[in-house]
CSV table of C-alpha atoms in Angstrom, one decimal:
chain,number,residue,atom,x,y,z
A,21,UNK,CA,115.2,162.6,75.4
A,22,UNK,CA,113.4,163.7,78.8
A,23,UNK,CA,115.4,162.9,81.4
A,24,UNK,CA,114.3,161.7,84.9
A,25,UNK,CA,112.6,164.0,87.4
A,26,UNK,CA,113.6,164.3,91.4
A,27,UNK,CA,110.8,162.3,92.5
A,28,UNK,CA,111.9,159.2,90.5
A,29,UNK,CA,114.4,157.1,93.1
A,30,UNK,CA,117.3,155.1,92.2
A,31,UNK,CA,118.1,151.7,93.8
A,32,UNK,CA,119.2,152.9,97.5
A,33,UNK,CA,122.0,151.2,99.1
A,34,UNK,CA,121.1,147.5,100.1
A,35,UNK,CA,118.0,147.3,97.8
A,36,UNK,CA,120.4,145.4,95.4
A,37,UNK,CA,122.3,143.0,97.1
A,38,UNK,CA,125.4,141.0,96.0
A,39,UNK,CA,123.9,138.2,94.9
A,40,UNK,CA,121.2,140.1,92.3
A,41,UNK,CA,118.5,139.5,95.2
A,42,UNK,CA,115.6,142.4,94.7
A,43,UNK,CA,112.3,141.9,96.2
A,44,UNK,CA,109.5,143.6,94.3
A,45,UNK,CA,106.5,145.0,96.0
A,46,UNK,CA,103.9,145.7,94.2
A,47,UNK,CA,100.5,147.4,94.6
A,48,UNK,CA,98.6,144.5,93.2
A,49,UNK,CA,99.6,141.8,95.5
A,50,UNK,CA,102.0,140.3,93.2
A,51,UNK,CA,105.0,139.3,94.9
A,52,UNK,CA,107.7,139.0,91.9
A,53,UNK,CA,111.2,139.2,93.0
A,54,UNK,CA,114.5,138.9,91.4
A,55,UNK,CA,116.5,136.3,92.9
A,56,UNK,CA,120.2,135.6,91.8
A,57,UNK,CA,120.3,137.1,88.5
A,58,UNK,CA,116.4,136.2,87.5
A,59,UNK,CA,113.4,137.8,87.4
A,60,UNK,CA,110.1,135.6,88.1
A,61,UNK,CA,106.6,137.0,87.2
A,62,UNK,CA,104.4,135.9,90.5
A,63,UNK,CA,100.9,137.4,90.4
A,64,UNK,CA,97.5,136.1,92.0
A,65,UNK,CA,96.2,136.9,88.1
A,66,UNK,CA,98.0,133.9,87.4
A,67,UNK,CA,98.5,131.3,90.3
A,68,UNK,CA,100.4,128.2,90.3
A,69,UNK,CA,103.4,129.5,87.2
A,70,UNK,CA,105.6,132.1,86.9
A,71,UNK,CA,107.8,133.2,83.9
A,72,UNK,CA,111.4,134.1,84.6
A,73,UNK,CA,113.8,136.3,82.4
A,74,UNK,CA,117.9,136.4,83.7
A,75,UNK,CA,118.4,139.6,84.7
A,76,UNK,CA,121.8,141.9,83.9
A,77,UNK,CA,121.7,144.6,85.9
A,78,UNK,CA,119.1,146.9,87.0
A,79,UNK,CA,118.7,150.3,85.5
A,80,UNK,CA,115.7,151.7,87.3
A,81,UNK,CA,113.1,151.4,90.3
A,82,UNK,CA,111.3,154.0,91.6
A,83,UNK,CA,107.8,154.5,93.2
A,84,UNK,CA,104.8,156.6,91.6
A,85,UNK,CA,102.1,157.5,93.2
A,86,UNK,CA,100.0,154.7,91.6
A,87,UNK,CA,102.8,151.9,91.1
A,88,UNK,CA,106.2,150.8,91.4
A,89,UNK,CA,108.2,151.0,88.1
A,90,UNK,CA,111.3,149.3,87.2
A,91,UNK,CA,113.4,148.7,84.1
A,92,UNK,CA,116.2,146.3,83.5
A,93,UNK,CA,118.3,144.8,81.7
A,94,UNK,CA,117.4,140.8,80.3
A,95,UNK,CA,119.8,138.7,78.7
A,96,UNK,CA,117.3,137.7,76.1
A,97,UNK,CA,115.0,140.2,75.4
A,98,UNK,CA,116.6,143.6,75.6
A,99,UNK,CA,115.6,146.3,78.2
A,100,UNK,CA,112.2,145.4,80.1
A,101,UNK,CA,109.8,147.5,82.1
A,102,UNK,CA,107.5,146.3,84.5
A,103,UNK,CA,105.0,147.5,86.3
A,104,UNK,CA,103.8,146.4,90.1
A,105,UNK,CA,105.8,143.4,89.1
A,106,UNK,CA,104.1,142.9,86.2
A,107,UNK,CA,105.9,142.4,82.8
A,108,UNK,CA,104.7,145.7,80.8
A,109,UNK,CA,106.9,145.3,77.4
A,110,UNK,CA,110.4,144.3,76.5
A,111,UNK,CA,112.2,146.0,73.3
A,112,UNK,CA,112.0,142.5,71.9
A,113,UNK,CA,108.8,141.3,71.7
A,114,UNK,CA,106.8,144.9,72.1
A,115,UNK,CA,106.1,145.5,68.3
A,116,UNK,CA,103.4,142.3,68.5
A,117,UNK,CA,101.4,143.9,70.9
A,118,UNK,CA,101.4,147.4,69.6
A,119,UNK,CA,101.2,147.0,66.1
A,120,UNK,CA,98.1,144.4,66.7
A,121,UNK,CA,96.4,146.6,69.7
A,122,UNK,CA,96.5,149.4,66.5
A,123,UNK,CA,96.2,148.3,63.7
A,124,UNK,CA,93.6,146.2,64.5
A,125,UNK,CA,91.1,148.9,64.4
A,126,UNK,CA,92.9,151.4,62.7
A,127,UNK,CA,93.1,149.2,59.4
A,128,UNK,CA,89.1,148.5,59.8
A,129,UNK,CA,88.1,151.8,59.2
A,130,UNK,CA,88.8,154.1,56.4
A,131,UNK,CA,90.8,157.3,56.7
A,132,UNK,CA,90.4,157.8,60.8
A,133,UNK,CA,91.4,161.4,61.5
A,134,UNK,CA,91.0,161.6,65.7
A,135,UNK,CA,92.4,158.9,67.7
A,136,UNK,CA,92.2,158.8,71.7
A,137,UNK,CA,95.0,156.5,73.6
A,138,UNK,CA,93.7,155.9,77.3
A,139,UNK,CA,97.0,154.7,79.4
A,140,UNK,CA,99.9,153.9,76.5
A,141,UNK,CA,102.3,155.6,78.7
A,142,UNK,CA,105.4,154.0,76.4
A,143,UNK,CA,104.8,155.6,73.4
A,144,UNK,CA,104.4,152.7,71.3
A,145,UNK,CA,100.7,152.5,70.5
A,146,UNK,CA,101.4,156.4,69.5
A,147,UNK,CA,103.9,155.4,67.8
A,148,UNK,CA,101.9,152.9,65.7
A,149,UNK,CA,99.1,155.7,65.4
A,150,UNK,CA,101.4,157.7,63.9
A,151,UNK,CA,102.1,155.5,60.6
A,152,UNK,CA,98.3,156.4,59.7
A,153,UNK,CA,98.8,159.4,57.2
A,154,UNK,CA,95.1,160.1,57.7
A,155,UNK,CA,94.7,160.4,61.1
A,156,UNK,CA,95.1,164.8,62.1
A,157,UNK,CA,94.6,164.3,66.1
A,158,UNK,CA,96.0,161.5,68.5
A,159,UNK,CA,95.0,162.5,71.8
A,160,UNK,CA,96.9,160.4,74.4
A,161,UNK,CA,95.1,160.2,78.4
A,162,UNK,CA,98.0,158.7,81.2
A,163,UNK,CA,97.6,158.4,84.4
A,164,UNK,CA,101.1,158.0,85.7
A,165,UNK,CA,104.2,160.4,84.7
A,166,UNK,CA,106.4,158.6,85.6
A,167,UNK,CA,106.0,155.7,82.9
A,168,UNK,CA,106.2,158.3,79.9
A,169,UNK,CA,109.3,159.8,81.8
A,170,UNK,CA,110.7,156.5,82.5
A,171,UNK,CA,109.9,155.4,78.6
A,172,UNK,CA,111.6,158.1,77.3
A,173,UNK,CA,114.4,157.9,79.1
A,174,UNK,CA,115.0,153.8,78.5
A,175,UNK,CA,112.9,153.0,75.6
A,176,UNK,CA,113.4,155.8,73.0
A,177,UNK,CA,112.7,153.4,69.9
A,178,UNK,CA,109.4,153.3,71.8
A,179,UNK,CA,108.5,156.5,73.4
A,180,UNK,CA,109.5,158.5,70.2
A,181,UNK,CA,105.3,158.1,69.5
A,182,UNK,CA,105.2,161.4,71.4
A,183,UNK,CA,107.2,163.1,69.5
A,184,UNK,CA,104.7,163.6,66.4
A,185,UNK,CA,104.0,166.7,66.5
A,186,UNK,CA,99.8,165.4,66.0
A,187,UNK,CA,100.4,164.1,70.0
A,188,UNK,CA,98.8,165.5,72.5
A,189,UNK,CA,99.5,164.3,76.2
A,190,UNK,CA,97.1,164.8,78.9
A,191,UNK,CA,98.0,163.6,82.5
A,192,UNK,CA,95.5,162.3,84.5
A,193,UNK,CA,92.7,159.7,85.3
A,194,UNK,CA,91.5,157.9,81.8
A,195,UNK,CA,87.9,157.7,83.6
A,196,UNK,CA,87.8,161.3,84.3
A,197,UNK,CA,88.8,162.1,80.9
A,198,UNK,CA,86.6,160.1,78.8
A,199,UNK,CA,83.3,161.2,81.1
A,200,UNK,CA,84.5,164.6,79.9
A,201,UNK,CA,84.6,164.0,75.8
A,202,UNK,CA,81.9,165.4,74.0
A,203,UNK,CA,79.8,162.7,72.0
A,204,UNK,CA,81.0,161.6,68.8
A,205,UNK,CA,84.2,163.0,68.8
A,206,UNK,CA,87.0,160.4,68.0
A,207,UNK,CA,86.8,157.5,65.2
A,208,UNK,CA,89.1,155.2,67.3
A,209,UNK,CA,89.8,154.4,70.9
A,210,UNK,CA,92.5,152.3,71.8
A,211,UNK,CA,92.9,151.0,75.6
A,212,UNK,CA,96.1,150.4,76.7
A,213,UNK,CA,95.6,148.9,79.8
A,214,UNK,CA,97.5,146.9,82.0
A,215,UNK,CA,95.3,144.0,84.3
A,216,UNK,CA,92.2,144.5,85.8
A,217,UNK,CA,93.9,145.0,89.1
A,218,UNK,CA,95.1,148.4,90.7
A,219,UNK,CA,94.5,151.6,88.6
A,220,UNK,CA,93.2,150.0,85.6
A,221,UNK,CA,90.4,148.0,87.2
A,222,UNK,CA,87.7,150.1,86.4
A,223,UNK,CA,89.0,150.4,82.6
A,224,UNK,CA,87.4,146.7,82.1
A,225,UNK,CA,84.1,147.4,83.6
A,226,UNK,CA,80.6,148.5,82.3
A,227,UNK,CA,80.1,152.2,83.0
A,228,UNK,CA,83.9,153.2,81.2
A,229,UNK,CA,82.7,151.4,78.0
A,230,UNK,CA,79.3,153.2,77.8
A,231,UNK,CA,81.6,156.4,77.7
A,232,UNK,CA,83.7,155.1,75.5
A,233,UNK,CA,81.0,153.9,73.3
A,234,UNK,CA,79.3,157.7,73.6
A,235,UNK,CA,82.8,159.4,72.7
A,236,UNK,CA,83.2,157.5,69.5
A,237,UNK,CA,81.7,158.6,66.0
A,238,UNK,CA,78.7,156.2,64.6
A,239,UNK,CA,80.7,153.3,63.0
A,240,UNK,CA,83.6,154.4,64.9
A,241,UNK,CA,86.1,151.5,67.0
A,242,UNK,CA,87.7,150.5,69.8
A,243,UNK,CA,90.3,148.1,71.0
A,244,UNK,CA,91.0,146.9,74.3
A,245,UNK,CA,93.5,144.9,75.6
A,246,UNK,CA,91.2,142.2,76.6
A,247,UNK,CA,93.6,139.6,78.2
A,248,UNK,CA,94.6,136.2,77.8
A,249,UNK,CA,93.0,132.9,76.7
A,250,UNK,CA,94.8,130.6,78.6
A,251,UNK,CA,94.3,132.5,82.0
A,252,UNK,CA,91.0,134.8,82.2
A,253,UNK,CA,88.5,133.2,79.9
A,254,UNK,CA,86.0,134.6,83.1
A,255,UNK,CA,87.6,137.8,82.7
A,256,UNK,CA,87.1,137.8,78.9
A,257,UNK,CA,83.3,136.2,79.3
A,258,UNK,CA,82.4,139.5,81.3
A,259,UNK,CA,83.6,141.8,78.8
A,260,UNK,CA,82.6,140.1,75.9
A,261,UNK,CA,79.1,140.7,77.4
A,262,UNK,CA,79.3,143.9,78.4
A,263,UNK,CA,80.3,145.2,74.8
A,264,UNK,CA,77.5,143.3,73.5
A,265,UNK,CA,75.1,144.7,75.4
A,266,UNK,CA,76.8,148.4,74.6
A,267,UNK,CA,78.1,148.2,71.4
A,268,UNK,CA,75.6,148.2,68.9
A,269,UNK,CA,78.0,147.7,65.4
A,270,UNK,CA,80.2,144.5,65.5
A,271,UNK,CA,82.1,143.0,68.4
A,272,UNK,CA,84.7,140.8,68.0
A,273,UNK,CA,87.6,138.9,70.4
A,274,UNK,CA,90.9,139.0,68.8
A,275,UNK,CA,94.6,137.8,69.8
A,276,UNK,CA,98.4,137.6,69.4
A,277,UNK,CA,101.5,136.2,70.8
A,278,UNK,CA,103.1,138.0,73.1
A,279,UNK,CA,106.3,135.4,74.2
A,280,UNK,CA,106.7,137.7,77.8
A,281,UNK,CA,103.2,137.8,79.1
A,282,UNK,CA,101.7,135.3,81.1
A,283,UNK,CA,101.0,132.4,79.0
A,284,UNK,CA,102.3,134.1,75.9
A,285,UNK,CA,99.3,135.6,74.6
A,286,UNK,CA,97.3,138.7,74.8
A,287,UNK,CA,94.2,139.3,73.3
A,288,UNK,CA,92.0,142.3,72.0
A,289,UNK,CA,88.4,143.2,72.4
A,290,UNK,CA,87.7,145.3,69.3
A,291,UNK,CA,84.1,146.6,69.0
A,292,UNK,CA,82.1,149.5,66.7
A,293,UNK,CA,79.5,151.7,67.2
A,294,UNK,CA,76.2,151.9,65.4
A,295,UNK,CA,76.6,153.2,62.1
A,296,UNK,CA,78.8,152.4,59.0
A,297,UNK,CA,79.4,148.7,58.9
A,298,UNK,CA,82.7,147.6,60.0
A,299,UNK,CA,84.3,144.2,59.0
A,300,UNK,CA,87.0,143.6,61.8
A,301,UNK,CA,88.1,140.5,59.8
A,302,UNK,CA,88.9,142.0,56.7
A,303,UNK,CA,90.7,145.1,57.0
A,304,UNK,CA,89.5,148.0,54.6
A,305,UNK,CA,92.5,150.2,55.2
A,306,UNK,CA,95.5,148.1,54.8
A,307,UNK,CA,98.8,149.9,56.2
A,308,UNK,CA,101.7,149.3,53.8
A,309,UNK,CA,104.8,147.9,55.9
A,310,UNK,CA,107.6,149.4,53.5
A,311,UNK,CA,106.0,152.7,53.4
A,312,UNK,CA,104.0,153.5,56.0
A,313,UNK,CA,107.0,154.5,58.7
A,314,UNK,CA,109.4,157.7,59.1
A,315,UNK,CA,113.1,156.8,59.9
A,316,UNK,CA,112.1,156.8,63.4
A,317,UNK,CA,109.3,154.8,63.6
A,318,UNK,CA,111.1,152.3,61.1
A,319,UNK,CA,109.3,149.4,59.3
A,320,UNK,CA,106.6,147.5,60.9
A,321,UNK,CA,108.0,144.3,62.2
A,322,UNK,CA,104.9,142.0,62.9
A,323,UNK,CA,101.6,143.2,61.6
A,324,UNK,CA,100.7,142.4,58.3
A,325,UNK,CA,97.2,142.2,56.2
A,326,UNK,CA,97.4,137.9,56.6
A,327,UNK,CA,97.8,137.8,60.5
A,328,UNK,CA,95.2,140.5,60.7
A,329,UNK,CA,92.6,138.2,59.2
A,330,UNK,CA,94.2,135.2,61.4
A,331,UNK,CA,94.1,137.0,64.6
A,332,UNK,CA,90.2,136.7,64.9
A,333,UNK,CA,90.3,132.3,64.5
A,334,UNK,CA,90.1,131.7,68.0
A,335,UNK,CA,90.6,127.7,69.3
A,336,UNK,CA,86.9,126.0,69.9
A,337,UNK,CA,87.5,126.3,73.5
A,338,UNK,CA,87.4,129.9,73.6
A,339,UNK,CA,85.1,130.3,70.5
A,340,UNK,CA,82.3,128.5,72.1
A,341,UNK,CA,82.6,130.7,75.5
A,342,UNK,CA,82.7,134.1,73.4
A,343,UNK,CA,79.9,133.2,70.9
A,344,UNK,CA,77.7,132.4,73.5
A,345,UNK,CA,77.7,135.9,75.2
């Protein structure tokens, strides 16, 4: 387990006071704090609510040079990280989001053999990666070192993606690094983002998936995490017509329950290129949940072949803003 560099700080004295009071500063504007004993999600992304987990103890804050990181310890839902104040994944509920963000694509195509990760600094979409027997090269593009260091260090059920030995980590700017793929080269890209705000903001615009598009193999996929429903039906019309205007194969809007992100639900933009047909809806490649795991990766605890399929039924609301784009 890699432990913590020099340049990640501990708590200093008086950053945690008596009473569990922490103020959280974040990058994006979001001013969620922890006030006695509870941590409250506060972002301009979604004004007027907040969602609040009780809080044990702290285990970690520290500053990158892109974001403030901190990990703690809930009374409900296990260890959490978050991110500029924003809720990134708790050992709880993580497996919905990674195993859907993966499989997802993954199952839609048959036998994918390179797979790119842009962000994913946790380890679990690498993780999920990893149950595909297929797939010979999972290339993995962060931006911030201190979240794979941090992961390893607090989630290891998470962060042990990186440890297949098919895992290559590059450190750096996701937008630098996709401009600098040759065409064609991966079947499957897999965005794991966090909001549109900060560092990832130019991960949801125009320009990064026309390289995305050019890096991927005809017929081959992407998924995005394409947020939520409930909160950034705007945010999900731009996209939506962005990848239609870019992706020439199939483009569909998917989601999941997520119970700690805003509004407890995330959802998935998951497009093809031109090429071999590809049915999102009905995967091709089904991933068997008793067999498709090593003893560290352990069974799949939420994906399965039925809420695959279900994942695309979107509620009128949102199916009449997306199939008008």
């Amino acid at each position: 387990m890699a432990e913590i560099g020099s340049d990640v700080k501990r708590p200093r004295d008086g950053e945690q006071k008596s009473n569990g009071s922490v103020s959280v500063e974040a990058e994006s504007n979001s001013i969620s704090s922890i006030i006695p004993g509870w941590f409250s999600e506060i972002s301009p992304m979604w004004p007027g609510e907040a969602h609040s987990l009780k809080v044990e103890r702290i285990l970690f804050q520290g500053k990158s040079d892109f974001q403030n990181v901190m990990v703690f310890q809930s009374s409900t839902y296990g260890k959490v990280l978050v991110l500029d104040g924003v809720i990134q994944l708790t050992e709880r509920d993580e497996c919905a989001y990674q195993e859907m963000i993966t499989h997802l694509p993954l199952c839609s195509i048959p036998n994918p053999k390179k797979v790119l990760v842009i962000g994913g600094g946790d380890g679990g979409v690498l993780r999920e990666v990893a149950r595909h027997l297929s797939v010979e090269q999972i290339d993995i593009c962060e931006i911030d070192k201190m979240v794979v260091d941090v992961s390893k260090q607090f989630f290891p059920d998470v962060a042990v993606g990186f440890e297949d030995p098919r895992v290559k980590l590059h450190i750096g700017d996701g937008i630098a690094f996709m401009k600098a793929v040759p065409a064609g080269t991966y079947d499957a890209i897999i965005v794991d983002s966090s909001d549109p705000i900060g560092p990832a903001q130019e991960l949801f615009e125009k320009p990064f998936f026309e390289t995305v598009a050019k890096a991927l193999r005809p017929g081959g996929v992407v998924s995005t995490q394409a947020e939520s429903i409930w909160l950034h039906m705007h945010i999900i019309e731009g996209i939506v017509a962005n990848c239609r205007q870019i992706f020439k194969g199939s483009v569909n809007y998917a989601w999941t329950t997520v119970p700690t992100y805003p509004s407890g639900v995330i959802g998935f933009m998951l497009c093809s290129t031109e090429g071999p047909s590809v049915d999102f809806k009905h995967p091709s490649n089904p991933i068997d949940a008793d067999k498709n795991h090593s003893k560290s990766s352990g069974p799949l605890k939420f994906y399965n072949s039925e809420i695959h399929t279900a994942a695309f039924c979107l509620p009128t609301f949102a199916k009449k803003v997306i199939d008008n784009q």
